């Protein structure tokens, strides 16, 4: 096509060449623009590890744990303190009871990350350095307050909490405030007797 029939002077060949060149340049422009954008922060994943510092039985621990790790699993699987038992793993039996800052806690229902900077006491941390048993431990032995022994660590930790909280004033109080700790061997009368003995000894100390 001649310029005489195309007043603008733009031939079909020129138009097509320009269009193809512009189309080829578009990905380069888009790539350049995308590269200039600042990277977005990566969202935290549930499986990411968190560093947790806590004191367990008066010893400092720094643990790298999955955010979903329970305090129970941290104690048993990562610290090696297997005295705290995994019973139902649903907070219904009390076998996993520990003390956190002196308060009773069901460790299967508490995430380890929730206990950052706290003081955790397990059954392994009760006896004195010379091997003398805690008054509650000794009372459980004296009154034969266990049968198979699986629930005993949780019973002992809960009994200490019960006494410290002032809920061991009577047999009925002890039964009420120890009701979250189950004994499948049904040693409940012996447990109550042991708590009364330990309560009186602690008061005299």
PDB file of C-alpha atoms in Angstrom:
ATOM      1  CA  UNK A   1       0.000   0.000   0.000  1.00  0.00           C
ATOM      2  CA  UNK A   2       1.430   3.357  -1.042  1.00  0.00           C
ATOM      3  CA  UNK A   3       1.457   6.570   0.918  1.00  0.00           C
ATOM      4  CA  UNK A   4      -0.899   8.072  -1.612  1.00  0.00           C
ATOM      5  CA  UNK A   5      -3.695   5.835  -0.355  1.00  0.00           C
ATOM      6  CA  UNK A   6      -2.590   6.130   3.326  1.00  0.00           C
ATOM      7  CA  UNK A   7      -2.528   9.813   4.276  1.00  0.00           C
ATOM      8  CA  UNK A   8      -0.997   9.119   7.690  1.00  0.00           C
ATOM      9  CA  UNK A   9       2.019   7.433   6.126  1.00  0.00           C
ATOM     10  CA  UNK A  10       1.600   4.277   8.333  1.00  0.00           C
ATOM     11  CA  UNK A  11       1.829   1.051   6.368  1.00  0.00           C
ATOM     12  CA  UNK A  12       0.379  -2.243   7.496  1.00  0.00           C
ATOM     13  CA  UNK A  13       3.909  -3.679   7.816  1.00  0.00           C
ATOM     14  CA  UNK A  14       4.948  -0.807  10.069  1.00  0.00           C
ATOM     15  CA  UNK A  15       1.830  -1.166  12.225  1.00  0.00           C
ATOM     16  CA  UNK A  16       2.304  -4.928  12.696  1.00  0.00           C
ATOM     17  CA  UNK A  17       5.989  -4.563  13.530  1.00  0.00           C
ATOM     18  CA  UNK A  18       5.224  -1.948  16.182  1.00  0.00           C
ATOM     19  CA  UNK A  19       2.462  -4.032  17.756  1.00  0.00           C
ATOM     20  CA  UNK A  20       4.654  -7.147  18.056  1.00  0.00           C
ATOM     21  CA  UNK A  21       7.490  -5.130  19.618  1.00  0.00           C
ATOM     22  CA  UNK A  22       5.150  -3.582  22.187  1.00  0.00           C
ATOM     23  CA  UNK A  23       3.678  -6.974  23.114  1.00  0.00           C
ATOM     24  CA  UNK A  24       7.156  -8.462  23.586  1.00  0.00           C
ATOM     25  CA  UNK A  25       8.155  -5.642  25.893  1.00  0.00           C
ATOM     26  CA  UNK A  26       5.190  -6.056  28.248  1.00  0.00           C
ATOM     27  CA  UNK A  27       6.500  -9.136  30.171  1.00  0.00           C
ATOM     28  CA  UNK A  28       9.800  -7.350  30.741  1.00  0.00           C
ATOM     29  CA  UNK A  29       8.000  -4.327  32.172  1.00  0.00           C
ATOM     30  CA  UNK A  30       5.807  -6.526  34.392  1.00  0.00           C
ATOM     31  CA  UNK A  31       8.834  -8.501  35.635  1.00  0.00           C
ATOM     32  CA  UNK A  32      10.737  -5.324  36.419  1.00  0.00           C
ATOM     33  CA  UNK A  33       7.770  -3.914  38.339  1.00  0.00           C
ATOM     34  CA  UNK A  34       7.292  -7.136  40.288  1.00  0.00           C
ATOM     35  CA  UNK A  35      10.965  -7.277  41.253  1.00  0.00           C
ATOM     36  CA  UNK A  36      10.767  -3.782  42.640  1.00  0.00           C
ATOM     37  CA  UNK A  37       7.959  -4.673  45.069  1.00  0.00           C
ATOM     38  CA  UNK A  38       9.144  -5.324  48.661  1.00  0.00           C
ATOM     39  CA  UNK A  39       8.838  -8.965  49.785  1.00  0.00           C
ATOM     40  CA  UNK A  40       5.941  -9.730  52.101  1.00  0.00           C
ATOM     41  CA  UNK A  41       6.629 -11.231  55.539  1.00  0.00           C
ATOM     42  CA  UNK A  42       6.167 -14.988  55.735  1.00  0.00           C
ATOM     43  CA  UNK A  43       3.300 -16.017  57.966  1.00  0.00           C
ATOM     44  CA  UNK A  44       4.252 -18.154  60.954  1.00  0.00           C
ATOM     45  CA  UNK A  45       3.585 -21.837  60.410  1.00  0.00           C
ATOM     46  CA  UNK A  46       2.211 -24.103  63.181  1.00  0.00           C
ATOM     47  CA  UNK A  47       5.225 -26.397  62.744  1.00  0.00           C
ATOM     48  CA  UNK A  48       7.747 -23.585  63.257  1.00  0.00           C
ATOM     49  CA  UNK A  49       9.866 -24.048  66.390  1.00  0.00           C
ATOM     50  CA  UNK A  50       9.791 -21.587  69.262  1.00  0.00           C
ATOM     51  CA  UNK A  51      12.534 -21.162  71.842  1.00  0.00           C
ATOM     52  CA  UNK A  52      11.054 -21.486  75.328  1.00  0.00           C
ATOM     53  CA  UNK A  53      12.839 -20.760  78.581  1.00  0.00           C
ATOM     54  CA  UNK A  54      11.481 -22.113  81.845  1.00  0.00           C
ATOM     55  CA  UNK A  55      12.689 -23.468  85.141  1.00  0.00           C
ATOM     56  CA  UNK A  56      11.846 -27.094  85.843  1.00  0.00           C
ATOM     57  CA  UNK A  57      12.544 -28.399  89.324  1.00  0.00           C
ATOM     58  CA  UNK A  58      14.734 -25.333  89.984  1.00  0.00           C
ATOM     59  CA  UNK A  59      16.876 -25.934  86.890  1.00  0.00           C
ATOM     60  CA  UNK A  60      16.854 -23.652  83.833  1.00  0.00           C
ATOM     61  CA  UNK A  61      15.910 -25.142  80.469  1.00  0.00           C
ATOM     62  CA  UNK A  62      15.937 -23.624  76.978  1.00  0.00           C
ATOM     63  CA  UNK A  63      13.846 -25.736  74.622  1.00  0.00           C
ATOM     64  CA  UNK A  64      13.147 -25.479  70.878  1.00  0.00           C
ATOM     65  CA  UNK A  65       9.633 -26.825  70.501  1.00  0.00           C
ATOM     66  CA  UNK A  66       6.817 -27.042  67.997  1.00  0.00           C
ATOM     67  CA  UNK A  67       4.246 -24.438  69.055  1.00  0.00           C
ATOM     68  CA  UNK A  68       1.661 -27.193  69.516  1.00  0.00           C
ATOM     69  CA  UNK A  69       3.733 -29.194  72.026  1.00  0.00           C
ATOM     70  CA  UNK A  70       1.927 -29.668  75.321  1.00  0.00           C
ATOM     71  CA  UNK A  71       3.721 -29.067  78.591  1.00  0.00           C
ATOM     72  CA  UNK A  72       3.240 -32.775  79.308  1.00  0.00           C
ATOM     73  CA  UNK A  73       5.021 -33.846  76.124  1.00  0.00           C
ATOM     74  CA  UNK A  74       7.747 -31.256  76.674  1.00  0.00           C
ATOM     75  CA  UNK A  75       8.444 -32.696  80.129  1.00  0.00           C
ATOM     76  CA  UNK A  76       8.354 -36.337  79.071  1.00  0.00           C
ATOM     77  CA  UNK A  77       9.779 -36.316  75.544  1.00  0.00           C
ATOM     78  CA  UNK A  78      12.110 -33.307  75.531  1.00  0.00           C
ATOM     79  CA  UNK A  79      13.338 -33.028  79.124  1.00  0.00           C
ATOM     80  CA  UNK A  80      13.202 -36.716  80.028  1.00  0.00           C
ATOM     81  CA  UNK A  81      11.054 -36.355  83.155  1.00  0.00           C
ATOM     82  CA  UNK A  82       8.718 -39.307  82.755  1.00  0.00           C
ATOM     83  CA  UNK A  83       7.322 -39.151  86.295  1.00  0.00           C
ATOM     84  CA  UNK A  84       4.443 -37.018  85.046  1.00  0.00           C
ATOM     85  CA  UNK A  85       2.067 -39.541  83.488  1.00  0.00           C
ATOM     86  CA  UNK A  86      -0.012 -39.364  80.331  1.00  0.00           C
ATOM     87  CA  UNK A  87      -3.372 -40.864  81.195  1.00  0.00           C
ATOM     88  CA  UNK A  88      -6.380 -39.690  79.198  1.00  0.00           C
ATOM     89  CA  UNK A  89      -4.556 -36.780  77.483  1.00  0.00           C
ATOM     90  CA  UNK A  90      -7.865 -34.881  77.688  1.00  0.00           C
ATOM     91  CA  UNK A  91      -7.623 -33.294  81.157  1.00  0.00           C
ATOM     92  CA  UNK A  92     -10.069 -35.733  82.731  1.00  0.00           C
ATOM     93  CA  UNK A  93      -7.937 -38.040  84.922  1.00  0.00           C
ATOM     94  CA  UNK A  94      -5.384 -35.765  86.634  1.00  0.00           C
ATOM     95  CA  UNK A  95      -2.430 -38.124  86.092  1.00  0.00           C
ATOM     96  CA  UNK A  96      -0.471 -35.318  84.407  1.00  0.00           C
ATOM     97  CA  UNK A  97      -0.842 -32.772  87.238  1.00  0.00           C
ATOM     98  CA  UNK A  98       2.203 -30.570  87.894  1.00  0.00           C
ATOM     99  CA  UNK A  99       2.719 -27.310  89.759  1.00  0.00           C
ATOM    100  CA  UNK A 100       3.310 -24.139  87.742  1.00  0.00           C
ATOM    101  CA  UNK A 101       4.346 -21.215  89.922  1.00  0.00           C
ATOM    102  CA  UNK A 102       2.953 -23.250  92.825  1.00  0.00           C
ATOM    103  CA  UNK A 103      -0.487 -23.801  91.256  1.00  0.00           C
ATOM    104  CA  UNK A 104      -1.957 -27.090  90.064  1.00  0.00           C
ATOM    105  CA  UNK A 105      -1.988 -27.429  86.270  1.00  0.00           C
ATOM    106  CA  UNK A 106      -3.095 -30.252  84.003  1.00  0.00           C
ATOM    107  CA  UNK A 107      -0.015 -30.367  81.821  1.00  0.00           C
ATOM    108  CA  UNK A 108      -1.768 -32.170  78.948  1.00  0.00           C
ATOM    109  CA  UNK A 109      -4.026 -29.111  78.495  1.00  0.00           C
ATOM    110  CA  UNK A 110      -1.270 -26.498  78.713  1.00  0.00           C
ATOM    111  CA  UNK A 111       0.940 -25.637  75.735  1.00  0.00           C
ATOM    112  CA  UNK A 112       4.621 -25.455  76.609  1.00  0.00           C
ATOM    113  CA  UNK A 113       4.838 -21.973  75.049  1.00  0.00           C
ATOM    114  CA  UNK A 114       2.266 -20.748  77.591  1.00  0.00           C
ATOM    115  CA  UNK A 115       4.771 -21.425  80.366  1.00  0.00           C
ATOM    116  CA  UNK A 116       7.581 -19.191  79.156  1.00  0.00           C
ATOM    117  CA  UNK A 117       9.576 -17.928  82.156  1.00  0.00           C
ATOM    118  CA  UNK A 118       7.578 -19.921  84.702  1.00  0.00           C
ATOM    119  CA  UNK A 119       8.637 -22.302  87.475  1.00  0.00           C
ATOM    120  CA  UNK A 120       7.447 -25.863  86.892  1.00  0.00           C
ATOM    121  CA  UNK A 121       7.633 -28.539  89.577  1.00  0.00           C
ATOM    122  CA  UNK A 122       7.164 -32.234  88.820  1.00  0.00           C
ATOM    123  CA  UNK A 123       7.175 -35.230  91.138  1.00  0.00           C
ATOM    124  CA  UNK A 124      10.915 -35.662  90.456  1.00  0.00           C
ATOM    125  CA  UNK A 125      11.597 -32.293  92.075  1.00  0.00           C
ATOM    126  CA  UNK A 126       9.945 -32.940  95.455  1.00  0.00           C
ATOM    127  CA  UNK A 127      12.526 -34.951  97.374  1.00  0.00           C
ATOM    128  CA  UNK A 128      15.364 -33.043  99.046  1.00  0.00           C
ATOM    129  CA  UNK A 129      18.961 -33.262  97.881  1.00  0.00           C
ATOM    130  CA  UNK A 130      19.739 -35.893 100.528  1.00  0.00           C
ATOM    131  CA  UNK A 131      16.880 -38.081  99.320  1.00  0.00           C
ATOM    132  CA  UNK A 132      14.372 -37.227 102.046  1.00  0.00           C
ATOM    133  CA  UNK A 133      10.844 -37.500 100.720  1.00  0.00           C
ATOM    134  CA  UNK A 134       8.383 -34.612 100.688  1.00  0.00           C
ATOM    135  CA  UNK A 135       5.817 -34.974 103.525  1.00  0.00           C
ATOM    136  CA  UNK A 136       3.095 -35.848 101.008  1.00  0.00           C
ATOM    137  CA  UNK A 137       5.259 -38.504  99.369  1.00  0.00           C
ATOM    138  CA  UNK A 138       6.077 -40.014 102.756  1.00  0.00           C
ATOM    139  CA  UNK A 139       2.424 -39.952 103.793  1.00  0.00           C
ATOM    140  CA  UNK A 140       1.422 -41.828 100.628  1.00  0.00           C
ATOM    141  CA  UNK A 141       3.950 -44.513 101.551  1.00  0.00           C
ATOM    142  CA  UNK A 142       2.832 -44.646 105.176  1.00  0.00           C
ATOM    143  CA  UNK A 143      -0.853 -45.035 104.276  1.00  0.00           C
ATOM    144  CA  UNK A 144      -0.384 -47.268 101.230  1.00  0.00           C
ATOM    145  CA  UNK A 145      -2.200 -44.623  99.208  1.00  0.00           C
ATOM    146  CA  UNK A 146      -1.457 -46.219  95.868  1.00  0.00           C
ATOM    147  CA  UNK A 147      -2.024 -49.557  94.178  1.00  0.00           C
ATOM    148  CA  UNK A 148      -0.702 -49.737  90.616  1.00  0.00           C
ATOM    149  CA  UNK A 149       0.988 -46.355  91.127  1.00  0.00           C
ATOM    150  CA  UNK A 150       0.209 -44.908  87.705  1.00  0.00           C
ATOM    151  CA  UNK A 151      -1.930 -42.070  89.052  1.00  0.00           C
ATOM    152  CA  UNK A 152       0.289 -41.520  92.106  1.00  0.00           C
ATOM    153  CA  UNK A 153       2.544 -38.725  90.742  1.00  0.00           C
ATOM    154  CA  UNK A 154      -0.507 -36.676  89.746  1.00  0.00           C
ATOM    155  CA  UNK A 155      -2.242 -37.470  93.044  1.00  0.00           C
ATOM    156  CA  UNK A 156       0.812 -36.315  95.014  1.00  0.00           C
ATOM    157  CA  UNK A 157       1.232 -33.078  93.040  1.00  0.00           C
ATOM    158  CA  UNK A 158      -2.477 -32.316  93.350  1.00  0.00           C
ATOM    159  CA  UNK A 159      -2.401 -33.110  97.095  1.00  0.00           C
ATOM    160  CA  UNK A 160       0.415 -30.587  97.596  1.00  0.00           C
ATOM    161  CA  UNK A 161      -1.642 -28.001  95.744  1.00  0.00           C
ATOM    162  CA  UNK A 162      -4.739 -28.881  97.745  1.00  0.00           C
ATOM    163  CA  UNK A 163      -2.897 -28.352 101.045  1.00  0.00           C
ATOM    164  CA  UNK A 164      -1.156 -25.150  99.919  1.00  0.00           C
ATOM    165  CA  UNK A 165      -4.471 -23.714  98.699  1.00  0.00           C
ATOM    166  CA  UNK A 166      -6.055 -24.302 102.106  1.00  0.00           C
ATOM    167  CA  UNK A 167      -8.562 -26.851 100.804  1.00  0.00           C
ATOM    168  CA  UNK A 168      -7.565 -29.703 103.120  1.00  0.00           C
ATOM    169  CA  UNK A 169      -9.561 -28.624 106.168  1.00  0.00           C
ATOM    170  CA  UNK A 170     -11.754 -31.725 106.319  1.00  0.00           C
ATOM    171  CA  UNK A 171     -12.218 -35.114 104.710  1.00  0.00           C
ATOM    172  CA  UNK A 172     -15.070 -33.763 102.588  1.00  0.00           C
ATOM    173  CA  UNK A 173     -12.998 -30.777 101.463  1.00  0.00           C
ATOM    174  CA  UNK A 174     -10.165 -33.080 100.431  1.00  0.00           C
ATOM    175  CA  UNK A 175     -12.530 -35.322  98.472  1.00  0.00           C
ATOM    176  CA  UNK A 176     -14.031 -32.295  96.726  1.00  0.00           C
ATOM    177  CA  UNK A 177     -10.769 -30.602  95.801  1.00  0.00           C
ATOM    178  CA  UNK A 178      -9.071 -33.866  94.812  1.00  0.00           C
ATOM    179  CA  UNK A 179     -12.025 -35.013  92.701  1.00  0.00           C
ATOM    180  CA  UNK A 180     -10.199 -34.221  89.464  1.00  0.00           C
ATOM    181  CA  UNK A 181      -7.615 -36.913  90.186  1.00  0.00           C
ATOM    182  CA  UNK A 182      -8.935 -40.387  89.423  1.00  0.00           C
ATOM    183  CA  UNK A 183      -7.614 -43.622  90.929  1.00  0.00           C
ATOM    184  CA  UNK A 184      -8.780 -46.678  89.024  1.00  0.00           C
ATOM    185  CA  UNK A 185      -7.577 -48.852  91.917  1.00  0.00           C
ATOM    186  CA  UNK A 186      -9.982 -46.949  94.242  1.00  0.00           C
ATOM    187  CA  UNK A 187      -7.437 -46.113  96.950  1.00  0.00           C
ATOM    188  CA  UNK A 188      -9.381 -42.960  97.820  1.00  0.00           C
ATOM    189  CA  UNK A 189      -9.722 -43.525 101.626  1.00  0.00           C
ATOM    190  CA  UNK A 190      -5.967 -44.064 101.859  1.00  0.00           C
ATOM    191  CA  UNK A 191      -5.301 -40.941  99.783  1.00  0.00           C
ATOM    192  CA  UNK A 192      -7.475 -38.830 102.088  1.00  0.00           C
ATOM    193  CA  UNK A 193      -5.695 -40.237 105.164  1.00  0.00           C
ATOM    194  CA  UNK A 194      -2.305 -39.502 103.593  1.00  0.00           C
ATOM    195  CA  UNK A 195      -3.265 -35.897 102.835  1.00  0.00           C
ATOM    196  CA  UNK A 196      -4.452 -35.344 106.404  1.00  0.00           C
ATOM    197  CA  UNK A 197      -1.153 -36.655 107.779  1.00  0.00           C
ATOM    198  CA  UNK A 198       0.884 -34.513 105.388  1.00  0.00           C
ATOM    199  CA  UNK A 199      -1.256 -31.456 106.124  1.00  0.00           C
ATOM    200  CA  UNK A 200      -0.649 -31.750 109.854  1.00  0.00           C
ATOM    201  CA  UNK A 201       3.071 -32.307 109.380  1.00  0.00           C
ATOM    202  CA  UNK A 202       3.410 -29.317 107.071  1.00  0.00           C
ATOM    203  CA  UNK A 203       1.533 -27.129 109.553  1.00  0.00           C
ATOM    204  CA  UNK A 204       3.925 -28.174 112.333  1.00  0.00           C
ATOM    205  CA  UNK A 205       7.008 -27.451 110.248  1.00  0.00           C
TER     206      UNK A 205
END
